[in-house]
XYZ file of C-alpha atoms in Angstrom:
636
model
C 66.072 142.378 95.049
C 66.323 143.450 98.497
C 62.646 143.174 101.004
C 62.580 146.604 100.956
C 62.618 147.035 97.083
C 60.242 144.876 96.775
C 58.102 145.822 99.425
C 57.832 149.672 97.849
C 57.089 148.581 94.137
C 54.228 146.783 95.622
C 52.952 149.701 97.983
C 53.176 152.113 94.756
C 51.381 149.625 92.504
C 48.292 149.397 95.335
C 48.684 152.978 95.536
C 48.194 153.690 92.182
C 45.441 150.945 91.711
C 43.148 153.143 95.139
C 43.812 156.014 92.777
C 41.779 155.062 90.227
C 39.004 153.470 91.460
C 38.846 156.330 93.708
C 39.240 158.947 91.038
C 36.290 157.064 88.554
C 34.079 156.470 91.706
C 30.524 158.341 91.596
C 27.773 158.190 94.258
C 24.551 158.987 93.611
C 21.236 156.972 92.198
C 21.973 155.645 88.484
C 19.935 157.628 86.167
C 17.666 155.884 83.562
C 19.189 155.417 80.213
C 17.077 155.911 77.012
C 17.483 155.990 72.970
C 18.775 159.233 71.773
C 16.013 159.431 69.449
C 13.652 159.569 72.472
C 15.709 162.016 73.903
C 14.965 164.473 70.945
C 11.673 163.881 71.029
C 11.511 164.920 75.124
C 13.664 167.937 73.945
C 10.897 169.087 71.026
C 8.067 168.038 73.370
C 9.355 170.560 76.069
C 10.031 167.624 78.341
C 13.696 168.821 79.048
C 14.779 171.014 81.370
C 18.538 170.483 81.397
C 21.263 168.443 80.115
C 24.674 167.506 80.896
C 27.542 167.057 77.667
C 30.375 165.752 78.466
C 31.886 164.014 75.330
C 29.356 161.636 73.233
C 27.657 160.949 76.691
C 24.640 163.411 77.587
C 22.857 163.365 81.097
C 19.629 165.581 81.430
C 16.660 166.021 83.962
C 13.115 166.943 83.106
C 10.857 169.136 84.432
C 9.204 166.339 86.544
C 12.472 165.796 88.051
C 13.641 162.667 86.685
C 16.791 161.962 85.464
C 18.150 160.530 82.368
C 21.308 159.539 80.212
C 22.047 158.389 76.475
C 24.863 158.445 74.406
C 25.017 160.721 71.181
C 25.542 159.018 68.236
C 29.180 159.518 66.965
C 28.288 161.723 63.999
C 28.137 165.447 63.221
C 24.680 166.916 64.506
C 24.152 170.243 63.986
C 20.466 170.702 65.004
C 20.923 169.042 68.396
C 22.335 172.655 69.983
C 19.104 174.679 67.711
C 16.794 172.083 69.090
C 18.125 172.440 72.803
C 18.188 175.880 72.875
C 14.748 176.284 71.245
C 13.154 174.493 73.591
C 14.521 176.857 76.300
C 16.728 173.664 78.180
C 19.942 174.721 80.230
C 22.780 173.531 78.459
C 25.866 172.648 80.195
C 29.193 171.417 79.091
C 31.667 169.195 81.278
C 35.467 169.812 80.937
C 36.949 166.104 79.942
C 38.845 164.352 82.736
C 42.339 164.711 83.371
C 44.698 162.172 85.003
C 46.486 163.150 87.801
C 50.088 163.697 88.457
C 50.437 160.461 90.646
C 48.353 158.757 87.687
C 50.417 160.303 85.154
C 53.400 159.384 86.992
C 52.599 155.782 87.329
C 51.442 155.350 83.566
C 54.742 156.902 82.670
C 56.966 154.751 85.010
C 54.627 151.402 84.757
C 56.499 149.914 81.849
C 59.861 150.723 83.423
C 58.941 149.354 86.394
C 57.518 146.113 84.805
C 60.691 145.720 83.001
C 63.005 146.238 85.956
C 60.860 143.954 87.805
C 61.152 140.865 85.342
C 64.705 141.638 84.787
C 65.084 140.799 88.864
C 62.865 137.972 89.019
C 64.980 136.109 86.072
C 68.267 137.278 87.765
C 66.904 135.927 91.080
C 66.118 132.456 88.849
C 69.105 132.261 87.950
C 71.021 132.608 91.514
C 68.828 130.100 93.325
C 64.885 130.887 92.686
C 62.445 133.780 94.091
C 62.406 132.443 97.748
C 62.087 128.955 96.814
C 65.611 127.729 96.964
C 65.412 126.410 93.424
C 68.768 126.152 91.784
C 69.722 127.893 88.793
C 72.272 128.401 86.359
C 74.083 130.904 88.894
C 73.921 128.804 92.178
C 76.584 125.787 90.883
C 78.783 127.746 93.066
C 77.113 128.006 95.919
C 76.910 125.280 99.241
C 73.910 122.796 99.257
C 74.260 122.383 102.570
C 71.454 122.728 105.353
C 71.305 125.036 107.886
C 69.922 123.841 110.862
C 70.005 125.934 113.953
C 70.599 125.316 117.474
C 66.580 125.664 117.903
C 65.558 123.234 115.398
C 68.072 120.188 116.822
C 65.762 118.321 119.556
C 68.519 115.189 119.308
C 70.437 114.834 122.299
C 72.710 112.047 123.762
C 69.510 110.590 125.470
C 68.218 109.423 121.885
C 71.234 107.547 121.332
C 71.590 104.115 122.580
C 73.954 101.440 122.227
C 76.850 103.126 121.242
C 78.091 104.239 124.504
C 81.765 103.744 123.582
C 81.503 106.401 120.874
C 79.723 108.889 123.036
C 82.611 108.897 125.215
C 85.122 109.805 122.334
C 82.635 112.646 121.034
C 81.364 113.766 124.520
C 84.741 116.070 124.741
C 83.496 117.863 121.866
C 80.737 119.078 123.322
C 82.549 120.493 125.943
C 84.896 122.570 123.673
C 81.891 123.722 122.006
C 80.244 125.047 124.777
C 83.590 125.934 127.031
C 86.465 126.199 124.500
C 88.548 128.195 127.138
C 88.968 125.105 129.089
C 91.153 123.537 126.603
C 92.723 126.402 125.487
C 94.029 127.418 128.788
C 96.155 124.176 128.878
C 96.990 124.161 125.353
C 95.137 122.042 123.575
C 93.471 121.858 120.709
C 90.175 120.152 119.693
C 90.024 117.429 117.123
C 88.989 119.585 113.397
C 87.460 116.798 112.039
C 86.040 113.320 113.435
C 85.787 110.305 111.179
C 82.379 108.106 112.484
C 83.379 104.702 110.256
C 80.828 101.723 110.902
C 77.977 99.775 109.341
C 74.965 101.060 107.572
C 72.134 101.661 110.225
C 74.210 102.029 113.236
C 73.437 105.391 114.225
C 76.501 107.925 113.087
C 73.946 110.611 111.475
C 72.168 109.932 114.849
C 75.365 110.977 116.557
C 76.455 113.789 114.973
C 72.887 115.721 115.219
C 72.828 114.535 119.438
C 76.567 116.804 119.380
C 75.049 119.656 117.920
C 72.148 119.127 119.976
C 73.829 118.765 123.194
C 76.343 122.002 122.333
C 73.457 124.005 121.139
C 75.439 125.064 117.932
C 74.244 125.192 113.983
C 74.628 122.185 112.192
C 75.269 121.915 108.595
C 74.076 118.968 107.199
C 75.475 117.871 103.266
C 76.428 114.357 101.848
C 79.418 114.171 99.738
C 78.066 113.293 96.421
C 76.569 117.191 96.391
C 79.702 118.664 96.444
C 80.327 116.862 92.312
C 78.579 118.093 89.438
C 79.900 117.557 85.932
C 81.160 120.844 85.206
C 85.007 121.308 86.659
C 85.481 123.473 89.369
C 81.685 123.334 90.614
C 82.813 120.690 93.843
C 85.576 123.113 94.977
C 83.597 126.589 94.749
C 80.595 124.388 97.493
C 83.610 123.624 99.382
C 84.940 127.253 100.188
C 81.236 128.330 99.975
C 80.072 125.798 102.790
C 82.935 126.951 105.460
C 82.415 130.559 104.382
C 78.837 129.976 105.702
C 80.236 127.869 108.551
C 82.708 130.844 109.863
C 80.070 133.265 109.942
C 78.018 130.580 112.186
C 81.094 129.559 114.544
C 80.959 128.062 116.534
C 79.071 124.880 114.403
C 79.095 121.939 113.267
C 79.871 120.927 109.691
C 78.344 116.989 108.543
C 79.078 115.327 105.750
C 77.757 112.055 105.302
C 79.082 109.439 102.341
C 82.089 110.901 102.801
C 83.752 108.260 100.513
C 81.554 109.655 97.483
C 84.545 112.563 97.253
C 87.242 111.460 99.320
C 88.536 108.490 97.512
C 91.820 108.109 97.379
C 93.295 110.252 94.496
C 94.159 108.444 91.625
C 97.709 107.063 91.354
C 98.382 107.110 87.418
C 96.133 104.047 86.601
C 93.405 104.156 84.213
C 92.698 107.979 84.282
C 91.314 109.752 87.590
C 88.112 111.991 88.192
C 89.208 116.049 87.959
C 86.726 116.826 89.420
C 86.295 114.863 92.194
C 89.793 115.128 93.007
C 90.015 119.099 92.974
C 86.932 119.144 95.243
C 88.805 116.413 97.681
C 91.893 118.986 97.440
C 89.654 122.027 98.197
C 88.479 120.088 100.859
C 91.787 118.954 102.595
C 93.087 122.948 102.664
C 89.701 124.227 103.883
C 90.300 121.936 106.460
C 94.524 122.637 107.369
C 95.336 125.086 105.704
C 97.299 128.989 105.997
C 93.225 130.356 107.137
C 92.112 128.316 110.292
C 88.888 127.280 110.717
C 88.225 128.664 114.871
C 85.251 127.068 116.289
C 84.164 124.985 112.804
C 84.216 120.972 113.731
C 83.653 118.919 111.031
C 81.604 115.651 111.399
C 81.838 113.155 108.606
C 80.694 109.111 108.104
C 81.465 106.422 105.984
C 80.828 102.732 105.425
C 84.329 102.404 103.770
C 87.080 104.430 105.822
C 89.587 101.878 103.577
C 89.069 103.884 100.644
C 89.544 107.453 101.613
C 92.476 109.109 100.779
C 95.088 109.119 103.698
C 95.495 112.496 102.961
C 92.183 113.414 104.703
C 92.830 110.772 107.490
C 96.266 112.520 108.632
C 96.444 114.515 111.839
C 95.258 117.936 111.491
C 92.334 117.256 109.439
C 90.367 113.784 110.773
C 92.409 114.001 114.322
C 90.146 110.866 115.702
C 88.215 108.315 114.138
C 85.254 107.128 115.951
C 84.177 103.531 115.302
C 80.513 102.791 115.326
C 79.643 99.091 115.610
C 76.734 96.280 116.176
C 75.467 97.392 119.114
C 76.001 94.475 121.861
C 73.075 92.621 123.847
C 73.278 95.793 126.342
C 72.901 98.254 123.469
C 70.365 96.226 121.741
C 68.074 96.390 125.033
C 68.867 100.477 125.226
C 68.217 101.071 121.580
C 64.525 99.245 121.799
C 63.539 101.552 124.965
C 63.849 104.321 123.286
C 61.941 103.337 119.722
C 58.980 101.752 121.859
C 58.978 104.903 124.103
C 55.216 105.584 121.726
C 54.107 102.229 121.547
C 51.385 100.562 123.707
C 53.545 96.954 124.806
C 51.453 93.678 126.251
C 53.233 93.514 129.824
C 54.498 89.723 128.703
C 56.691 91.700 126.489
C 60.210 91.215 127.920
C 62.606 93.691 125.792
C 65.855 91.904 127.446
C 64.794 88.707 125.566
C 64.247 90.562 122.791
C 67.619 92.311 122.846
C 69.215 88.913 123.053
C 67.349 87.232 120.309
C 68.217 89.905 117.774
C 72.460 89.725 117.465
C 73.675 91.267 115.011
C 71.003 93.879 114.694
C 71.935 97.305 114.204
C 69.866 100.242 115.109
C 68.376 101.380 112.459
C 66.685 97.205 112.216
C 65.748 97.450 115.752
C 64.114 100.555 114.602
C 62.376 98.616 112.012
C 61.265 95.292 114.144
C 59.370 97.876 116.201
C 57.759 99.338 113.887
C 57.133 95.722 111.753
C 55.624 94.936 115.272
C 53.224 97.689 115.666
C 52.096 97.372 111.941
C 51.068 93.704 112.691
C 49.427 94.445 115.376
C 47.152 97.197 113.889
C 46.615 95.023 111.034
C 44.761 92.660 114.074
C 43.231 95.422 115.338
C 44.937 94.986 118.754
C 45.459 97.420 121.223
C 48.920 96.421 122.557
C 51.656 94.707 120.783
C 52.849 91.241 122.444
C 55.304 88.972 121.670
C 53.881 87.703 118.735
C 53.715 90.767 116.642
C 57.399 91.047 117.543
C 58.052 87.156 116.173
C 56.532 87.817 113.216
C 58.419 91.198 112.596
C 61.583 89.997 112.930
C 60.344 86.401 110.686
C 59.627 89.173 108.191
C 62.918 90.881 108.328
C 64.988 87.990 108.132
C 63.558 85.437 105.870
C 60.996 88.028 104.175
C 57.267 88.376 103.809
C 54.878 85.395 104.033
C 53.723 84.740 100.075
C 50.545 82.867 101.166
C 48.851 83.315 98.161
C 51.400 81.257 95.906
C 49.632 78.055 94.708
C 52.054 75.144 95.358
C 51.575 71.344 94.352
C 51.323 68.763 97.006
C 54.317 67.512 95.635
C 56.613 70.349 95.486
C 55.481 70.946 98.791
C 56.273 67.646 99.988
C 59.756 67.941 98.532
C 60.841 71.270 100.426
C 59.546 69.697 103.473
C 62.099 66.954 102.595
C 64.187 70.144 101.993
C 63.886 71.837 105.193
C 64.174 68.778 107.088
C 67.153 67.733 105.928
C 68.880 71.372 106.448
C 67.443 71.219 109.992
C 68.607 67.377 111.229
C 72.003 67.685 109.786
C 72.330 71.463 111.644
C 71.159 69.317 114.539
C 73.400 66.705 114.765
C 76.728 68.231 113.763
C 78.747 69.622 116.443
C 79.154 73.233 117.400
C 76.077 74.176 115.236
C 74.034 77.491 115.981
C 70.683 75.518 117.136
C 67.171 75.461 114.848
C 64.905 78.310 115.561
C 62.281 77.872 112.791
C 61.629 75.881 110.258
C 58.979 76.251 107.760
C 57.689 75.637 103.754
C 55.651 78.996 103.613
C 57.063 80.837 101.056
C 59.263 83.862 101.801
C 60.378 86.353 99.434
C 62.290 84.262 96.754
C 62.647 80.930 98.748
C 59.905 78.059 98.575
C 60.731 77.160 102.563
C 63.475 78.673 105.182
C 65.342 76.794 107.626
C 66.737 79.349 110.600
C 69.509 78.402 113.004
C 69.962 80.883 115.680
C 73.119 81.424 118.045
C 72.513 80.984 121.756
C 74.729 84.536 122.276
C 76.453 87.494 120.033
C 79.694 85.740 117.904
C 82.944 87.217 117.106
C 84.865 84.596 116.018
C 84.001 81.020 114.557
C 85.972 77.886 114.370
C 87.360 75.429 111.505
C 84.637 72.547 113.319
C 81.776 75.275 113.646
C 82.231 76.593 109.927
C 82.354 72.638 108.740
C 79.287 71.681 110.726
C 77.487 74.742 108.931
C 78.723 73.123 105.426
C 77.240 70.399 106.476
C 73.872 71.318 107.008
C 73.580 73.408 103.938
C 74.102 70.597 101.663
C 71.162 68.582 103.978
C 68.637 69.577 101.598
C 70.005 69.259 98.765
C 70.920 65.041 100.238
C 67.400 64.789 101.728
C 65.750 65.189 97.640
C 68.456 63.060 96.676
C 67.745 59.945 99.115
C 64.280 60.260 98.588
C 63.636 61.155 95.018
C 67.206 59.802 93.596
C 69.797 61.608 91.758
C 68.037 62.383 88.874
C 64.911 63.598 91.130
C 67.068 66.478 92.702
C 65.605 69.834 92.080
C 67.346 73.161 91.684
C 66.201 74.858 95.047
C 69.981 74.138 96.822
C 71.224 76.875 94.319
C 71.806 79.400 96.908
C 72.822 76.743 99.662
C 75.634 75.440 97.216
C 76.704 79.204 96.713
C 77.067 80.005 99.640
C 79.095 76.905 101.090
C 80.873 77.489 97.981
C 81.981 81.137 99.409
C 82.341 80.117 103.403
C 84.701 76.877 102.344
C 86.799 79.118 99.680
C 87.084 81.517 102.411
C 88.505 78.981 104.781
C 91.457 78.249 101.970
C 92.416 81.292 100.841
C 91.887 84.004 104.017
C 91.290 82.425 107.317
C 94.395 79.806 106.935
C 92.137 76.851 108.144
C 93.162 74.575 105.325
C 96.469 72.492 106.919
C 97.192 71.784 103.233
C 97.531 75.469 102.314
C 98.380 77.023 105.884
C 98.056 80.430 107.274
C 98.257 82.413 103.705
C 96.510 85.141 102.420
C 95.722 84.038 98.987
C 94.346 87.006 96.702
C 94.494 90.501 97.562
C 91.956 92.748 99.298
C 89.868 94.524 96.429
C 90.343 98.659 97.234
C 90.918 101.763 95.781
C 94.557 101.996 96.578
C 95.415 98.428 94.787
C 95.992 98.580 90.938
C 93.080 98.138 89.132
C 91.004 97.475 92.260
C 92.807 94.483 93.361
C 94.693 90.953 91.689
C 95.688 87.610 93.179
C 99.556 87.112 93.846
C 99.685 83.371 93.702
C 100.801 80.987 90.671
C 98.847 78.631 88.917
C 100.107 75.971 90.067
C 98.227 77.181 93.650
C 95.213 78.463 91.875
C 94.710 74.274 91.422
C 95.931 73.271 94.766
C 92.885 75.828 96.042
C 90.363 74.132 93.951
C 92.034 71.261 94.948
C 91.627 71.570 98.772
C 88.420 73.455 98.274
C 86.868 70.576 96.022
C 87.917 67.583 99.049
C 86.512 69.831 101.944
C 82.940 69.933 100.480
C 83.240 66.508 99.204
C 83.877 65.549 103.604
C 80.707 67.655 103.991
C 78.783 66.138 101.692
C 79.381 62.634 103.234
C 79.233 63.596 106.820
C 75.680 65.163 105.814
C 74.593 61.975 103.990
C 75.461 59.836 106.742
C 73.964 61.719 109.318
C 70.320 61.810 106.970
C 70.791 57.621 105.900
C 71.292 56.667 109.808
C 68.080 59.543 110.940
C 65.850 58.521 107.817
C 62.606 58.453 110.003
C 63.350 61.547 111.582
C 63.233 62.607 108.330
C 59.869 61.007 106.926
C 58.321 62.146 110.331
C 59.806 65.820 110.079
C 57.888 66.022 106.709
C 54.777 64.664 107.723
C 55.183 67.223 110.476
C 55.553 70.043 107.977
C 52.880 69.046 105.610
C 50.437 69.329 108.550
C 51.360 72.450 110.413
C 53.838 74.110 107.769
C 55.563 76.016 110.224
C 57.791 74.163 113.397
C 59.300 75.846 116.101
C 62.235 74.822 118.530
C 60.106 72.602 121.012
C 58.270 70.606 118.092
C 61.812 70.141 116.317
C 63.029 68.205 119.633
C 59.952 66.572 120.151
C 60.877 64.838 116.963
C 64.770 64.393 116.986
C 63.743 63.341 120.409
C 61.162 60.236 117.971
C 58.274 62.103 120.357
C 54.899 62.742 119.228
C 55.192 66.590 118.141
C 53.178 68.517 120.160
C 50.854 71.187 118.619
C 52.041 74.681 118.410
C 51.930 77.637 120.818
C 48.922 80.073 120.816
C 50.480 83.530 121.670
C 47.398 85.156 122.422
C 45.939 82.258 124.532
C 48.512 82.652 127.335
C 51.302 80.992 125.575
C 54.546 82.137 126.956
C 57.484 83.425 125.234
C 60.586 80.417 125.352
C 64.089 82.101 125.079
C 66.022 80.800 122.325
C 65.139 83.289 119.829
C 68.560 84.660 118.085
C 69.392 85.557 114.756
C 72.352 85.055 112.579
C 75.552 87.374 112.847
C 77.292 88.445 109.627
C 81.045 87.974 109.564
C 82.250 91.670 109.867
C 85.574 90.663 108.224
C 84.739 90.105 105.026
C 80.455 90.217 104.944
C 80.541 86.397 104.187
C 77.083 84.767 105.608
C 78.508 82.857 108.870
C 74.908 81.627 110.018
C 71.345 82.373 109.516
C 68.287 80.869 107.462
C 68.888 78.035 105.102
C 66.626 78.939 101.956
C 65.102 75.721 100.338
């Protein structure tokens, strides 16, 4: 129903509503209302000097000049008139009311009217709800995408940091969108669709609103799993419905995050396929290139996996460029926490450059979060301004998890994760090549009892066969440290997740990164993907399969004895490490040398007492290749 419509019905309903009151409205004083018996008594008295009938209702004055009313009773009287007129009272009679023609004419039409008007309120149900955007029965059809215009995008290129690399492949977009003549004049022919591939949390939504921003064009936001429901045919009617919209908006933008939700690669006769997911991806691929172009409509999409879309979608002509967007570096890091602590009050010790370089590996959306960690903290102490410590304890919490103060631990089980922790952090001490100890501690954090956290001095790429051994090494420390000190059968289960994952680094080292001389430079296993058969299979014998358990079995076995020298020839940096631990719980970098150094350990730092802030603060990097843990805290 259009505005106007409905804007009429409701003017004749009020209309009609004034008409009434209006036509039943009487001024006057109300006149005093007695029994019609009393009212034949006035009348045979001589009381009565006139009277009003109008129906069973009689209104009279007497010869004082008062005024009365009663109601007849609804039977036949016949001496009322004899009486009245006996008595010498003026009788009058009132013609009954009649309705109007404008009342008449709404009584007649009011059930019409109310039928027409539920019949349009169910048919607007059903197409997508009475102005509230709910969907209905008839809207499967139609594009969930949001409409935002050029007036409601405040992002611009200013609020993204750290990916400066990326701005410079988008940047030429927005000057097509603003000046397309410029590149038409020579020829060319802006990118239709840009791929942003990358991380989670590094900032490609971000992106995408800061080009729309910085054109001043409409942006249609969607992400791809909207575009599937389970009825066929539903994905590819929001496809030609979205750039229907968009081409009545061009120039715009067109986003669609999670990309990968509907443009996997189309199923290659294995196991079945999804219908409907692949007739939306093939709506999608000729609303992109196909005989109608798309003038002025860019479209914008992300993914975590870029590996798994189809390459259909990736060809030239429909995802022209693809725009990595990576870990921002130490630079980025420092640019990205500018602009989240624009709003918040900082201690003037705060030095964001040391911050920057103690967080590698950090994308932007955990930046985001240590800031805000940080200010929470320091609300919590009802501080003004956040320092350095607030910051410390944000990123403790992001990386090893909340502080579980309140668990109740033994004096001995205590004792033995501070034999725990100290053995992960002497062996990561003395092996060669190993990222250095940052923190170690037996409060527990999230599922561990006590965390041990190397740190690398600078942002890592690459790692080598002595590096990944050394890390080995240390992992298996505390599982050797129970084991000298409570015996074999005194060894607990806490190295669980320290045997998994030197399991999974030394594994990786036979069979991908070719650092086993007894295996060589072989791939061994194939990467798991859409586009492999049945996600994936290993292509070795199994004769191999045994040399890899082989190979993998002797590495960790060198590990294990490296760390249990290194712990039998340090054994009272060990005992004095857990003494250490029992009494302050938590050491930092200086006390940990002050006791590989045999030193007394000194106490530790008050932040809020004019302690300064030491460097040396990094975090672990994950290896990009293949998300296998290359660093980072050692849970007990």
């Amino acid at each position: 129903m259009s505005e106007m419509a409905k804007n009429l019905i409701l003017w004749l309903i009020i209309a009609a509503v004034l008409l009434s009151i209006f036509q039943n409205f009487k001024g006057g004083p109300v006149p005093e209302t007695i029994t019609y018996t009393n009212f034949v008594d006035e009348v045979q008295n001589g009381a009565v000097r006139s009277v009003v009938i109008d129906g069973l209702e009689i209104e009279g004055e007497r010869h004082s000049g008062a005024g009365f009313r009663t109601i007849r009773p609804d039977i036949y009287d016949s001496g009322l008139m004899s009486d009245l007129l006996n008595n010498n009272v003026n009788v009058e009679g009132r013609e009954p009311d009649k309705a109007s023609f404008w009342q008449q004419l709404f009584l007649a039409a009011f059930p019409i009217l109310l039928i027409v008007a539920i019949f349009m309120f169910f048919m607007r149900q059903m197409q997508g709800g009475m102005g509230g955007g709910r969907a209905g029965p008839m809207s499967f059809g139609k594009s969930k995408a949001r409409l935002l215009s050029e007036d409601q995008i405040k992002t611009t290129f200013a609020d993204v940091a750290g990916v400066d690399e990326a701005k410079d492949d988008v940047h030429e977009l927005v000057e097509f969108l603003r000046d397309p003549s410029k590149f038409q004049s020579l020829g060319g022919r802006i990118p239709r669709g840009v791929l942003m591939s990358g991380p989670p949390g590094t900032g490609k939504t971000l992106l995408a609103r800061a080009i729309a921003g910085e054109a001043r064009v409409p942006f249609f936001s969607i992400s791809g799993s909207d575009f599937v429901e389970m009825f066929v045919g539903v994905g590819a009617s929001r496809v030609r419905d979205m750039f229907e919209q968009a081409k009545k908006q061009a120039p715009c933008i067109i986003f669609i995050d999670e990309i990968d939700a509907v443009g996997r690669t189309r199923g290659g006769g294995w196991g079945g396929g999804n219908d409907e997911r692949e007739q939306t991806l093939n709506q999608l691929l000729v609303e992109m290139d196909g005989f109608e172009g798309n003038e002025g409509v860019i479209v914008i999409a992300a993914s975590n996996r870029p590996d798994v879309l189809d390459k259909a979608l990736l060809r030239p002509g429909r995802f022209d460029r693809q725009v990595f967007v990576g870990l921002p570096d130490i630079r980025g890091r420092e640019q990205i926490l500018k602009v989240h602590v624009r709003k918040v009050p900082l201690d003037e010790r705060v030095n964001l450059a040391i911050l920057a370089r103690g967080t590698p590996g950090f994308s932007g959306a955990d930046l985001s979060n240590l800031v805000n960690e940080a200010a929470l903290f320091a609300a919590r102490g009802n501080r003004r301004l956040v320092t350095m410590e607030e910051f410390e304890k944000a990123r403790d919490k992001i990386m090893m998890g909340a502080e579980r103060r309140s668990m109740v631990m033994s004096e001995d089980e205590k004792a033995n994760t501070a034999y725990h922790e100290a053995g992960h952090a002497i062996v990561g001490r003395l092996t060669p090549e190993h990222d250095p100890v940052h923190k170690v501690t037996i409060i527990p954090r999230g599922r561990a009892l006590g965390v041990t956290q190397f740190l690398p001095e600078e942002d890592q790429y690459s790692m080598s066969r002595r590096k990944l051994v050394s890390m080995v090494c240390s992992l298996f420390g505390g599982r050797i440290a129970e084991e000298l000190i409570h015996g074999p059968d005194g060894v607990t289960t806490g190295a669980s997740n320290d045997i998994e994952r030197a399991s999974q680094v030394v594994r990786a080292m036979v069979t991908k990164w070719g650092l086993s001389e007894r295996l060589g430079p072989i791939l061994y296993g194939e990467e798991e993907g859409a586009a492999a058969p049945f996600g994936g299979g290993r292509n070795f014998s199994g004769s191999t399969s045994q040399q890899i358990d082989e190979e993998v079995r002797r590495i960790i076995d060198e590990c294990y004895d490296t760390a249990r020298r290194l712990l039998e020839e340090n054994i009272d940096i060990l005992h004095a490490m857990k003494a250490a631990l029992m009494e302050y719980e938590t050491l930092d970098l200086e006390q940990v040398d002050d006791l590989m150094a045999r030193r007394p350990v000194r106490p530790p730092r008050d932040w809020h007492d004019g302690g300064d802030y030491q460097p040396g603060d990094k975090v672990t990097v994950q290896d990009e290749s293949g998300g296998t843990p290359i660093g980072g805290p050692v849970e007990g």
